[in-house]
Tab-separated table of C-alpha atoms in Angstrom:
chain	number	residue	atom	x	y	z
A	9	MET	CA	-23.622	12.482	8.692
A	10	ALA	CA	-23.062	10.603	5.433
A	11	LEU	CA	-25.641	8.208	4.070
A	12	ARG	CA	-25.087	4.582	5.015
A	13	VAL	CA	-26.858	1.891	3.016
A	14	GLN	CA	-26.957	-1.793	3.912
A	15	THR	CA	-28.584	-4.353	1.650
A	16	GLN	CA	-30.666	-7.385	2.585
A	17	ILE	CA	-32.567	-9.821	0.402
A	18	ALA	CA	-35.888	-11.433	1.297
A	19	GLY	CA	-36.875	-13.803	-1.503
A	20	ASP	CA	-37.377	-11.632	-4.579
A	21	VAL	CA	-37.380	-8.341	-2.640
A	22	PHE	CA	-34.346	-6.139	-2.014
A	23	ILE	CA	-34.311	-4.239	1.283
A	24	LEU	CA	-32.146	-1.163	1.757
A	25	LEU	CA	-31.486	-0.104	5.338
A	26	CYS	CA	-30.626	3.591	5.220
A	27	GLY	CA	-29.019	5.728	7.894
A	28	GLY	CA	-27.806	9.317	7.937
A	29	ARG	CA	-28.975	11.841	5.366
A	30	ILE	CA	-30.522	11.517	1.923
A	31	VAL	CA	-29.548	14.727	0.188
A	32	PHE	CA	-28.745	15.951	-3.293
A	33	GLY	CA	-25.173	15.221	-4.332
A	34	ASP	CA	-22.788	12.374	-3.675
A	35	GLU	CA	-24.746	11.012	-0.710
A	36	GLY	CA	-27.957	10.689	-2.700
A	37	ALA	CA	-26.044	9.277	-5.660
A	38	VAL	CA	-25.002	6.290	-3.516
A	39	LEU	CA	-28.655	5.361	-2.951
A	40	ARG	CA	-29.563	5.961	-6.590
A	41	GLU	CA	-26.728	3.782	-7.890
A	42	ARG	CA	-27.519	0.980	-5.446
A	43	VAL	CA	-31.209	0.847	-6.387
A	44	VAL	CA	-30.563	1.128	-10.131
A	45	SER	CA	-28.167	-1.832	-9.949
A	46	MET	CA	-30.766	-3.855	-8.013
A	47	LEU	CA	-33.557	-3.107	-10.460
A	48	ALA	CA	-31.822	-5.338	-12.993
A	49	GLY	CA	-32.475	-8.262	-10.633
A	50	THR	CA	-35.893	-7.363	-9.254
A	51	PRO	CA	-38.164	-4.317	-9.408
A	52	LYS	CA	-39.352	-4.943	-5.832
A	53	ILE	CA	-37.474	-2.558	-3.540
A	54	VAL	CA	-38.049	-1.698	0.130
A	55	VAL	CA	-36.265	1.384	1.471
A	56	ASN	CA	-36.127	1.341	5.268
A	57	LEU	CA	-35.751	4.951	6.447
A	58	GLN	CA	-35.623	4.270	10.175
A	59	GLY	CA	-32.043	5.552	10.477
A	60	VAL	CA	-32.516	8.563	8.193
A	61	GLU	CA	-32.196	11.766	10.189
A	62	TYR	CA	-32.625	14.252	7.364
A	63	ILE	CA	-33.829	14.393	3.772
A	64	ASP	CA	-33.823	17.443	1.522
A	65	SER	CA	-35.777	18.201	-1.650
A	66	GLY	CA	-33.040	16.548	-3.718
A	67	GLY	CA	-33.376	13.427	-1.595
A	68	LEU	CA	-37.129	13.394	-2.141
A	69	GLY	CA	-36.474	13.783	-5.854
A	70	ILE	CA	-34.157	10.779	-5.775
A	71	LEU	CA	-36.844	8.649	-4.093
A	72	VAL	CA	-39.439	9.756	-6.664
A	73	GLY	CA	-37.078	8.985	-9.543
A	74	LEU	CA	-36.295	5.556	-8.140
A	75	SER	CA	-40.005	4.882	-7.697
A	76	VAL	CA	-40.602	5.750	-11.359
A	77	SER	CA	-37.711	3.480	-12.416
A	78	ALA	CA	-39.198	0.589	-10.411
A	79	LYS	CA	-42.678	1.167	-11.870
A	80	ASN	CA	-41.213	1.226	-15.388
A	81	ARG	CA	-40.029	-2.333	-14.665
A	82	CYS	CA	-43.495	-3.350	-13.344
A	83	GLY	CA	-42.330	-3.073	-9.735
A	84	GLU	CA	-42.563	-0.684	-6.844
A	85	LEU	CA	-40.435	1.108	-4.289
A	86	LYS	CA	-41.983	0.954	-0.815
A	87	LEU	CA	-40.909	3.033	2.182
A	88	VAL	CA	-40.579	1.694	5.716
A	89	SER	CA	-40.301	3.505	9.060
A	90	PRO	CA	-39.895	7.155	8.065
A	91	ASN	CA	-39.578	9.455	11.073
A	92	GLN	CA	-42.415	11.838	11.936
A	93	ARG	CA	-40.767	14.769	10.124
A	94	LEU	CA	-40.460	12.766	6.915
A	95	LYS	CA	-44.045	11.484	7.193
A	96	GLU	CA	-45.208	15.094	7.480
A	97	LEU	CA	-43.003	16.126	4.545
A	98	LEU	CA	-44.477	13.354	2.393
A	99	ARG	CA	-47.971	14.494	3.355
A	100	ARG	CA	-47.301	18.211	2.687
A	101	THR	CA	-45.799	17.469	-0.729
A	102	SER	CA	-48.576	14.948	-1.571
A	103	LEU	CA	-45.909	12.283	-2.065
A	104	ASP	CA	-47.838	10.137	0.391
A	105	THR	CA	-50.139	9.456	-2.565
A	106	ILE	CA	-47.209	8.046	-4.567
A	107	PHE	CA	-45.381	6.031	-1.927
A	108	ARG	CA	-46.810	3.231	0.150
A	109	VAL	CA	-45.441	3.545	3.669
A	110	TYR	CA	-45.166	0.654	6.126
A	111	GLY	CA	-44.109	0.295	9.737
A	112	LYS	CA	-41.986	-2.848	9.274
A	113	ASN	CA	-40.007	-4.495	6.476
A	114	GLU	CA	-42.155	-7.610	6.835
A	115	ASP	CA	-45.346	-5.656	6.137
A	116	ALA	CA	-43.886	-4.137	2.961
A	117	ILE	CA	-42.620	-7.528	1.762
A	118	ALA	CA	-46.005	-9.137	2.453
A	119	ALA	CA	-47.690	-6.371	0.431
A	120	PHE	CA	-45.620	-7.320	-2.621
A	121	HIS	CA	-46.871	-10.897	-2.366
A	122	LYS	CA	-50.497	-9.817	-1.907
A	123	GLN	CA	-50.272	-7.747	-5.121
A	124	VAL	CA	-49.309	-10.860	-7.098
A	125	ALA	CA	-52.072	-13.056	-5.700
């Protein structure tokens, strides 16, 4: 299943609703291009993974690269609703120390505002 990405805006935060697979190649490039174009407007990005069924090592690499790009602009990429397999993958690869993971978009958005205060 190809990666589907829908965009929402909540104030100064971009939210990406992802579905399908995040894998190396054209599918992952769609996510990368979308986030890179958004970073020009705001470095605050939420990636909702609720609809993501599969992610490979290339997909993880894309998320890490996008996180670095956001941090280089004094922002952050936050993850929302990864499935249990992805949570375990983040833990096994120690990427859970890099990404902040939230259960709902609202929680991730609120965390951006708490960081500013």
